[in-house]
mmCIF file of C-alpha atoms in Angstrom:
data_model
loop_
_atom_site.group_PDB
_atom_site.id
_atom_site.type_symbol
_atom_site.label_atom_id
_atom_site.label_comp_id
_atom_site.label_asym_id
_atom_site.label_seq_id
_atom_site.Cartn_x
_atom_site.Cartn_y
_atom_site.Cartn_z
ATOM 1 C CA MET A 1286 -1.281 -21.962 -6.585
ATOM 2 C CA LYS A 1287 -1.078 -22.028 -2.945
ATOM 3 C CA ASN A 1288 2.408 -20.846 -1.336
ATOM 4 C CA ARG A 1289 2.362 -20.961 2.635
ATOM 5 C CA PHE A 1290 4.354 -18.535 4.289
ATOM 6 C CA ARG A 1291 5.559 -19.112 8.111
ATOM 7 C CA ILE A 1292 5.875 -15.930 9.985
ATOM 8 C CA VAL A 1293 8.492 -16.150 12.716
ATOM 9 C CA LEU A 1294 8.404 -13.608 15.433
ATOM 10 C CA PHE A 1295 11.441 -12.801 17.434
ATOM 11 C CA SER A 1296 11.462 -11.349 20.991
ATOM 12 C CA VAL A 1297 12.649 -7.769 21.415
ATOM 13 C CA ALA A 1298 12.519 -5.396 24.050
ATOM 14 C CA VAL A 1299 9.938 -2.612 23.007
ATOM 15 C CA VAL A 1300 7.559 -0.072 24.666
ATOM 16 C CA ILE A 1301 4.106 -0.688 23.747
ATOM 17 C CA SER A 1302 2.229 2.039 22.212
ATOM 18 C CA ALA A 1303 -1.272 1.492 20.967
ATOM 19 C CA VAL A 1304 -0.790 2.843 17.214
ATOM 20 C CA MET A 1305 -3.388 2.586 15.039
ATOM 21 C CA PRO A 1306 -3.512 4.307 11.416
ATOM 22 C CA CYS A 1307 -5.879 7.092 12.309
ATOM 23 C CA GLY A 1308 -4.259 9.678 10.205
ATOM 24 C CA CYS A 1309 -4.916 12.183 12.721
ATOM 25 C CA GLY A 1310 -1.304 13.889 12.863
ATOM 26 C CA SER A 1311 -1.994 14.732 16.522
ATOM 27 C CA GLY A 1312 1.240 15.786 17.166
ATOM 28 C CA SER A 1313 2.301 19.426 16.878
ATOM 29 C CA ASP A 1314 3.964 20.492 13.434
ATOM 30 C CA ASP A 1315 7.134 21.568 15.766
ATOM 31 C CA ASP A 1316 9.739 18.915 15.690
ATOM 32 C CA GLU A 1317 10.189 18.853 19.492
ATOM 33 C CA GLY A 1318 6.106 18.007 19.803
ATOM 34 C CA TYR A 1319 5.585 15.816 16.859
ATOM 35 C CA GLU A 1320 5.864 12.443 19.040
ATOM 36 C CA THR A 1321 7.540 9.341 17.761
ATOM 37 C CA ARG A 1322 4.588 7.269 18.084
ATOM 38 C CA VAL A 1323 2.422 9.587 15.818
ATOM 39 C CA MET A 1324 5.226 9.729 13.190
ATOM 40 C CA VAL A 1325 5.010 5.801 13.097
ATOM 41 C CA THR A 1326 1.391 6.159 12.859
ATOM 42 C CA ASP A 1327 1.405 8.584 9.659
ATOM 43 C CA VAL A 1328 4.158 6.218 7.995
ATOM 44 C CA THR A 1329 1.952 3.253 8.855
ATOM 45 C CA GLN A 1330 -1.139 4.715 7.258
ATOM 46 C CA ALA A 1331 0.912 5.947 4.232
ATOM 47 C CA TYR A 1332 1.998 2.312 3.600
ATOM 48 C CA LEU A 1333 -1.471 1.049 4.051
ATOM 49 C CA TYR A 1334 -2.947 3.309 1.675
ATOM 50 C CA TYR A 1335 -0.241 2.713 -1.203
ATOM 51 C CA TRP A 1336 -0.778 -0.765 -0.713
ATOM 52 C CA LEU A 1337 -4.401 -0.529 -0.981
ATOM 53 C CA ILE A 1338 -3.823 1.319 -4.549
ATOM 54 C CA PHE A 1339 -1.594 -1.541 -5.622
ATOM 55 C CA ARG A 1340 -3.991 -4.078 -4.616
ATOM 56 C CA GLU A 1341 -6.891 -2.350 -6.488
ATOM 57 C CA ALA A 1342 -4.804 -1.814 -9.612
ATOM 58 C CA GLU A 1343 -3.574 -5.528 -9.757
ATOM 59 C CA ASN A 1344 -6.960 -6.651 -9.307
ATOM 60 C CA ALA A 1345 -8.452 -4.497 -12.123
ATOM 61 C CA TRP A 1346 -5.503 -5.689 -14.344
ATOM 62 C CA ALA A 1347 -6.343 -9.270 -13.530
ATOM 63 C CA LEU A 1348 -10.261 -8.957 -14.076
ATOM 64 C CA VAL A 1349 -9.570 -7.104 -17.500
ATOM 65 C CA HIS A 1350 -7.115 -9.999 -18.680
ATOM 66 C CA GLU A 1351 -9.891 -12.656 -17.510
ATOM 67 C CA ALA A 1352 -12.578 -11.037 -19.617
ATOM 68 C CA GLY A 1353 -10.438 -11.229 -22.544
ATOM 69 C CA TYR A 1354 -9.496 -7.331 -22.971
ATOM 70 C CA ALA A 1355 -13.210 -6.770 -24.202
ATOM 71 C CA ALA A 1356 -13.193 -3.020 -25.127
ATOM 72 C CA GLY A 1357 -16.044 -0.962 -23.965
ATOM 73 C CA GLU A 1358 -17.201 -3.336 -21.392
ATOM 74 C CA THR A 1359 -17.828 -2.257 -17.748
ATOM 75 C CA THR A 1360 -17.877 -4.689 -14.861
ATOM 76 C CA ARG A 1361 -19.696 -3.028 -11.856
ATOM 77 C CA GLU A 1362 -20.159 -4.005 -8.167
ATOM 78 C CA ASN A 1363 -21.530 -2.133 -5.435
ATOM 79 C CA GLY A 1364 -19.570 0.879 -5.207
ATOM 80 C CA ARG A 1365 -17.089 0.321 -8.034
ATOM 81 C CA SER A 1366 -17.000 -0.134 -11.563
ATOM 82 C CA ILE A 1367 -13.981 -1.431 -14.035
ATOM 83 C CA SER A 1368 -13.985 -0.463 -17.778
ATOM 84 C CA TYR A 1369 -11.725 -1.111 -20.533
ATOM 85 C CA GLN A 1370 -10.761 0.978 -23.447
ATOM 86 C CA LEU A 1371 -8.212 1.325 -26.446
ATOM 87 C CA THR A 1372 -6.764 3.987 -27.573
ATOM 88 C CA GLU A 1373 -5.838 4.985 -31.267
ATOM 89 C CA GLY A 1374 -2.276 3.735 -31.011
ATOM 90 C CA GLY A 1375 -4.146 0.441 -29.547
ATOM 91 C CA LYS A 1376 -3.009 1.132 -25.775
ATOM 92 C CA GLY A 1377 -5.390 -0.331 -23.232
ATOM 93 C CA ILE A 1378 -6.588 1.983 -20.447
ATOM 94 C CA VAL A 1379 -8.623 0.651 -17.493
ATOM 95 C CA SER A 1380 -10.751 3.154 -15.655
ATOM 96 C CA VAL A 1381 -11.630 2.131 -12.222
ATOM 97 C CA VAL A 1382 -14.219 4.392 -10.478
ATOM 98 C CA PHE A 1383 -14.876 3.947 -6.722
ATOM 99 C CA ASP A 1384 -18.121 5.459 -5.217
ATOM 100 C CA GLY A 1385 -17.744 4.700 -1.442
ATOM 101 C CA TRP A 1386 -16.177 1.226 -2.507
ATOM 102 C CA ARG A 1387 -15.940 -0.521 0.922
ATOM 103 C CA GLN A 1388 -13.291 -2.992 1.833
ATOM 104 C CA HIS A 1389 -14.069 -3.678 5.561
ATOM 105 C CA THR A 1390 -12.961 -0.393 7.289
ATOM 106 C CA ALA A 1391 -11.434 1.235 4.200
ATOM 107 C CA ILE A 1392 -13.727 3.386 1.988
ATOM 108 C CA LEU A 1393 -12.386 4.304 -1.597
ATOM 109 C CA SER A 1394 -13.880 7.126 -3.793
ATOM 110 C CA GLY A 1395 -12.507 8.602 -7.107
ATOM 111 C CA THR A 1396 -11.242 7.258 -10.168
ATOM 112 C CA MET A 1397 -7.821 5.228 -10.657
ATOM 113 C CA THR A 1398 -6.381 4.749 -14.171
ATOM 114 C CA VAL A 1399 -4.350 2.009 -15.104
ATOM 115 C CA ASP A 1400 -2.449 2.076 -18.513
ATOM 116 C CA LEU A 1401 -1.552 -1.477 -19.793
ATOM 117 C CA PRO A 1402 1.113 -2.248 -22.230
ATOM 118 C CA VAL A 1403 -0.047 -2.741 -25.937
ATOM 119 C CA ASP A 1404 0.834 -6.457 -25.512
ATOM 120 C CA LYS A 1405 -2.114 -8.102 -24.158
ATOM 121 C CA ASP A 1406 -0.162 -11.272 -23.013
ATOM 122 C CA SER A 1407 1.948 -9.256 -20.474
ATOM 123 C CA TYR A 1408 -0.394 -9.897 -17.611
ATOM 124 C CA ARG A 1409 1.851 -11.992 -15.120
ATOM 125 C CA GLN A 1410 4.423 -11.896 -18.041
ATOM 126 C CA ASN A 1411 6.863 -9.484 -17.005
ATOM 127 C CA GLY A 1412 4.244 -6.601 -17.761
ATOM 128 C CA ARG A 1413 4.655 -2.986 -16.855
ATOM 129 C CA VAL A 1414 1.501 -0.878 -15.802
ATOM 130 C CA SER A 1415 1.345 3.015 -14.500
ATOM 131 C CA ILE A 1416 -1.451 3.944 -12.237
ATOM 132 C CA SER A 1417 -2.707 7.630 -11.822
ATOM 133 C CA LEU A 1418 -5.141 8.914 -9.474
ATOM 134 C CA SER A 1419 -8.003 11.515 -10.038
ATOM 135 C CA LYS A 1420 -9.974 13.007 -6.908
ATOM 136 C CA PHE A 1421 -8.970 9.826 -5.147
ATOM 137 C CA SER A 1422 -9.762 9.378 -1.406
ATOM 138 C CA ILE A 1423 -9.629 6.695 1.126
ATOM 139 C CA ASN A 1424 -11.381 7.131 4.479
ATOM 140 C CA GLY A 1425 -12.142 10.963 3.380
ATOM 141 C CA GLN A 1426 -8.695 11.704 3.015
ATOM 142 C CA GLN A 1427 -7.504 12.828 -0.249
ATOM 143 C CA VAL A 1428 -4.511 10.757 -1.699
ATOM 144 C CA THR A 1429 -2.203 11.618 -4.775
ATOM 145 C CA GLY A 1430 0.280 9.923 -6.781
ATOM 146 C CA PHE A 1431 1.663 8.030 -9.406
ATOM 147 C CA ALA A 1432 2.736 4.490 -9.216
ATOM 148 C CA THR A 1433 4.026 1.834 -11.425
ATOM 149 C CA ILE A 1434 3.961 -1.946 -11.064
ATOM 150 C CA THR A 1435 6.121 -4.512 -13.033
ATOM 151 C CA PHE A 1436 5.297 -8.309 -12.756
ATOM 152 C CA SER A 1437 8.474 -10.376 -12.391
ATOM 153 C CA ALA A 1438 8.101 -14.246 -11.639
ATOM 154 C CA ALA A 1439 9.924 -15.529 -8.485
ATOM 155 C CA GLY A 1440 9.772 -19.508 -8.911
ATOM 156 C CA GLU A 1441 5.949 -19.994 -8.034
ATOM 157 C CA ILE A 1442 5.497 -16.676 -6.346
ATOM 158 C CA ASP A 1443 3.995 -13.822 -7.917
ATOM 159 C CA GLN A 1444 6.342 -10.842 -7.239
ATOM 160 C CA TYR A 1445 5.745 -7.064 -8.433
ATOM 161 C CA ALA A 1446 8.184 -4.398 -8.384
ATOM 162 C CA TYR A 1447 6.451 -1.121 -7.101
ATOM 163 C CA SER A 1448 7.738 2.354 -7.533
ATOM 164 C CA LEU A 1449 5.861 5.666 -6.303
ATOM 165 C CA THR A 1450 6.074 9.366 -7.110
ATOM 166 C CA GLU A 1451 4.643 12.607 -6.267
ATOM 167 C CA ALA A 1452 2.615 10.913 -3.425
ATOM 168 C CA ALA A 1453 0.770 12.839 -0.615
ATOM 169 C CA ILE A 1454 -1.893 11.915 1.462
ATOM 170 C CA TYR A 1455 -3.879 14.921 3.012
ATOM 171 C CA ASP A 1456 -5.779 15.487 6.290
ATOM 172 C CA SER A 1457 -9.597 14.858 6.464
ATOM 173 C CA ASP A 1458 -10.276 18.431 5.413
ATOM 174 C CA ASP A 1459 -7.867 18.499 2.438
ATOM 175 C CA GLU A 1460 -5.834 21.533 3.699
ATOM 176 C CA GLN A 1461 -2.824 20.172 4.928
ATOM 177 C CA ILE A 1462 -0.443 17.367 3.726
ATOM 178 C CA LEU A 1463 -0.009 14.752 6.257
ATOM 179 C CA ILE A 1464 2.767 12.985 4.465
ATOM 180 C CA THR A 1465 4.369 12.876 1.159
ATOM 181 C CA CYS A 1466 6.181 9.707 -0.067
ATOM 182 C CA SER A 1467 8.419 8.392 -2.649
ATOM 183 C CA MET A 1468 9.174 4.731 -3.049
ATOM 184 C CA SER A 1469 11.517 2.910 -5.487
ATOM 185 C CA GLY A 1470 12.633 -0.469 -5.546
ATOM 186 C CA GLY A 1471 9.796 -1.597 -3.471
ATOM 187 C CA ARG A 1472 8.702 -5.269 -3.950
ATOM 188 C CA PHE A 1473 5.268 -7.158 -3.415
ATOM 189 C CA GLN A 1474 5.033 -10.816 -3.359
ATOM 190 C CA ARG A 1475 1.957 -13.066 -3.123
ATOM 191 C CA ILE A 1476 3.091 -15.215 -0.649
ATOM 192 C CA ASP A 1477 -0.100 -17.257 -0.218
ATOM 193 C CA GLY A 1478 -3.493 -17.308 -2.203
ATOM 194 C CA SER A 1479 -4.689 -18.380 -5.633
ATOM 195 C CA ALA A 1480 -4.708 -16.316 -8.740
ATOM 196 C CA THR A 1481 -6.312 -12.846 -8.108
ATOM 197 C CA THR A 1482 -9.645 -13.305 -9.867
ATOM 198 C CA ALA A 1483 -10.469 -16.794 -8.000
ATOM 199 C CA SER A 1484 -10.649 -15.760 -4.711
ATOM 200 C CA PRO A 1485 -8.688 -12.423 -4.015
ATOM 201 C CA GLU A 1486 -9.877 -12.804 -0.317
ATOM 202 C CA ASP A 1487 -7.292 -15.603 0.442
ATOM 203 C CA ASP A 1488 -4.548 -13.515 -0.659
ATOM 204 C CA LEU A 1489 -1.185 -12.605 1.463
ATOM 205 C CA TRP A 1490 1.009 -10.137 0.005
ATOM 206 C CA ALA A 1491 4.430 -9.163 1.593
ATOM 207 C CA PHE A 1492 6.011 -6.060 0.890
ATOM 208 C CA ASN A 1493 9.806 -4.680 1.009
ATOM 209 C CA GLY A 1494 11.255 -1.388 0.308
ATOM 210 C CA ASN A 1495 12.209 2.168 1.556
ATOM 211 C CA MET A 1496 10.046 4.893 1.478
ATOM 212 C CA THR A 1497 11.159 8.760 1.963
ATOM 213 C CA GLY A 1498 9.343 12.081 1.965
ATOM 214 C CA MET A 1499 8.549 14.591 4.553
ATOM 215 C CA LEU A 1500 5.914 14.675 7.489
ATOM 216 C CA HIS A 1501 3.636 17.440 7.457
ATOM 217 C CA ASN A 1502 5.396 18.554 4.417
ATOM 218 C CA GLN A 1503 8.309 20.329 6.305
ATOM 219 C CA SER A 1504 11.588 19.945 5.241
ATOM 220 C CA SER A 1505 12.519 19.801 9.133
ATOM 221 C CA LEU A 1506 10.771 16.509 9.323
ATOM 222 C CA LYS A 1507 12.288 14.660 6.432
ATOM 223 C CA TYR A 1508 11.938 10.862 7.068
ATOM 224 C CA THR A 1509 13.019 7.609 5.826
ATOM 225 C CA ASN A 1510 11.387 4.183 6.606
ATOM 226 C CA THR A 1511 13.217 1.011 5.821
ATOM 227 C CA VAL A 1512 11.536 -2.339 6.076
ATOM 228 C CA ASP A 1513 13.652 -5.197 7.554
ATOM 229 C CA ASN A 1514 14.800 -7.522 4.735
ATOM 230 C CA SER A 1515 14.331 -10.445 7.071
ATOM 231 C CA HIS A 1516 11.040 -9.457 8.221
ATOM 232 C CA TRP A 1517 8.740 -8.029 5.464
ATOM 233 C CA LEU A 1518 5.393 -6.298 5.825
ATOM 234 C CA VAL A 1519 2.567 -8.702 5.315
ATOM 235 C CA TYR A 1520 -0.753 -7.483 4.365
ATOM 236 C CA GLU A 1521 -3.749 -9.549 4.250
ATOM 237 C CA TRP A 1522 -6.794 -8.853 1.825
ATOM 238 C CA GLY A 1523 -9.429 -8.527 4.485
ATOM 239 C CA CYS A 1524 -7.233 -6.573 6.952
ATOM 240 C CA ASP A 1525 -7.486 -2.771 6.053
ATOM 241 C CA ARG A 1526 -5.910 -1.060 9.507
ATOM 242 C CA LYS A 1527 -2.390 -1.771 8.896
ATOM 243 C CA ALA A 1528 -0.102 -4.569 8.043
ATOM 244 C CA MET A 1529 -0.136 -7.737 10.048
ATOM 245 C CA ASN A 1530 3.358 -8.403 10.468
ATOM 246 C CA GLY A 1531 6.827 -7.044 9.606
ATOM 247 C CA TYR A 1532 9.658 -4.711 11.313
ATOM 248 C CA CYS A 1533 10.626 -1.234 10.240
ATOM 249 C CA ARG A 1534 13.214 1.444 11.326
ATOM 250 C CA LEU A 1535 12.194 4.974 11.019
ATOM 251 C CA THR A 1536 14.370 7.926 10.933
ATOM 252 C CA ALA A 1537 13.166 11.629 11.197
ATOM 253 C CA ALA A 1538 13.721 14.799 12.887
ATOM 254 C CA GLY A 1539 16.960 13.487 14.595
ATOM 255 C CA ARG A 1540 15.508 10.338 15.959
ATOM 256 C CA THR A 1541 15.321 6.689 15.229
ATOM 257 C CA ALA A 1542 12.838 4.437 16.009
ATOM 258 C CA ASP A 1543 12.398 0.706 15.556
ATOM 259 C CA TYR A 1544 8.828 -0.524 15.427
ATOM 260 C CA ARG A 1545 7.268 -4.072 14.882
ATOM 261 C CA TYR A 1546 3.636 -4.650 13.501
ATOM 262 C CA GLY A 1547 1.415 -7.198 15.651
ATOM 263 C CA ASP A 1548 0.231 -10.124 13.754
ATOM 264 C CA ALA A 1549 -3.612 -9.007 13.756
ATOM 265 C CA CYS A 1550 -5.491 -6.290 12.333
ATOM 266 C CA ASP A 1551 -6.449 -4.505 15.486
ATOM 267 C CA SER A 1552 -3.349 -5.267 17.292
ATOM 268 C CA ALA A 1553 -0.797 -2.337 18.849
ATOM 269 C CA ILE A 1554 2.492 -1.594 17.137
ATOM 270 C CA GLU A 1555 5.260 -1.915 19.286
ATOM 271 C CA VAL A 1556 7.673 0.999 19.297
ATOM 272 C CA LYS A 1557 11.324 1.208 20.539
ATOM 273 C CA THR A 1558 12.836 4.769 20.498
ATOM 274 C CA LEU A 1559 16.631 4.287 19.964
ATOM 275 C CA THR A 1560 17.409 8.028 20.568
ATOM 276 C CA ARG A 1561 16.059 10.656 23.065
ATOM 277 C CA GLN A 1562 12.790 12.610 22.123
#
């Protein structure tokens, strides 16, 4: 299955900010000192991290399905192991252990547990799985949260509903919450590439959905980030810095900003502040 997706860029008046998902949270916790471009950076990183979690969970589900749900079997790669077990009730549990698992610039450590439906034929057949994390980190930052992904076919395009609760990303010292996240009604679509197990590196995934939460865990820094319905975020398997494309609107601390992702992994994010800082 190959589905080509044409990305159309529109010209907009923007201020160019070299915003990359460093996760540094360099702005002050004070509303006035927390710069808009840093808010965009933090939200960008959150989307990226929870996209990586979706990608790894979907990949583990696909590999276990491809292996015929062989209980007790473990697949090991350099820095990652995937094992499948059955509970007494016949429910399948996939345990993914990361030990410095590297995907380009992203380094994953810790454990991801994927609870599968009892029906083994559910993969890519309206199946629903839940995802939990234990001592999990990306690039040295603790990442928490519970997620569900539900498959729903959309013609020849694989589509998954994605929800996220109790999610947070901490700074590298695991002392301060950089951002909390909640997501419902999110959607991932495989807009290019073959089936997961064949050649995951050729996949392109597009995302649409809203994310809400707090920056630096402060009620005065509540935010809402909305992906433009006409310009979804586009993620490539080998791009672990940010989305390659897409438009968003961020509202936080009484400010509103529209921003656009560049169409390359290392391109800057273009930010237009709509209200005075």
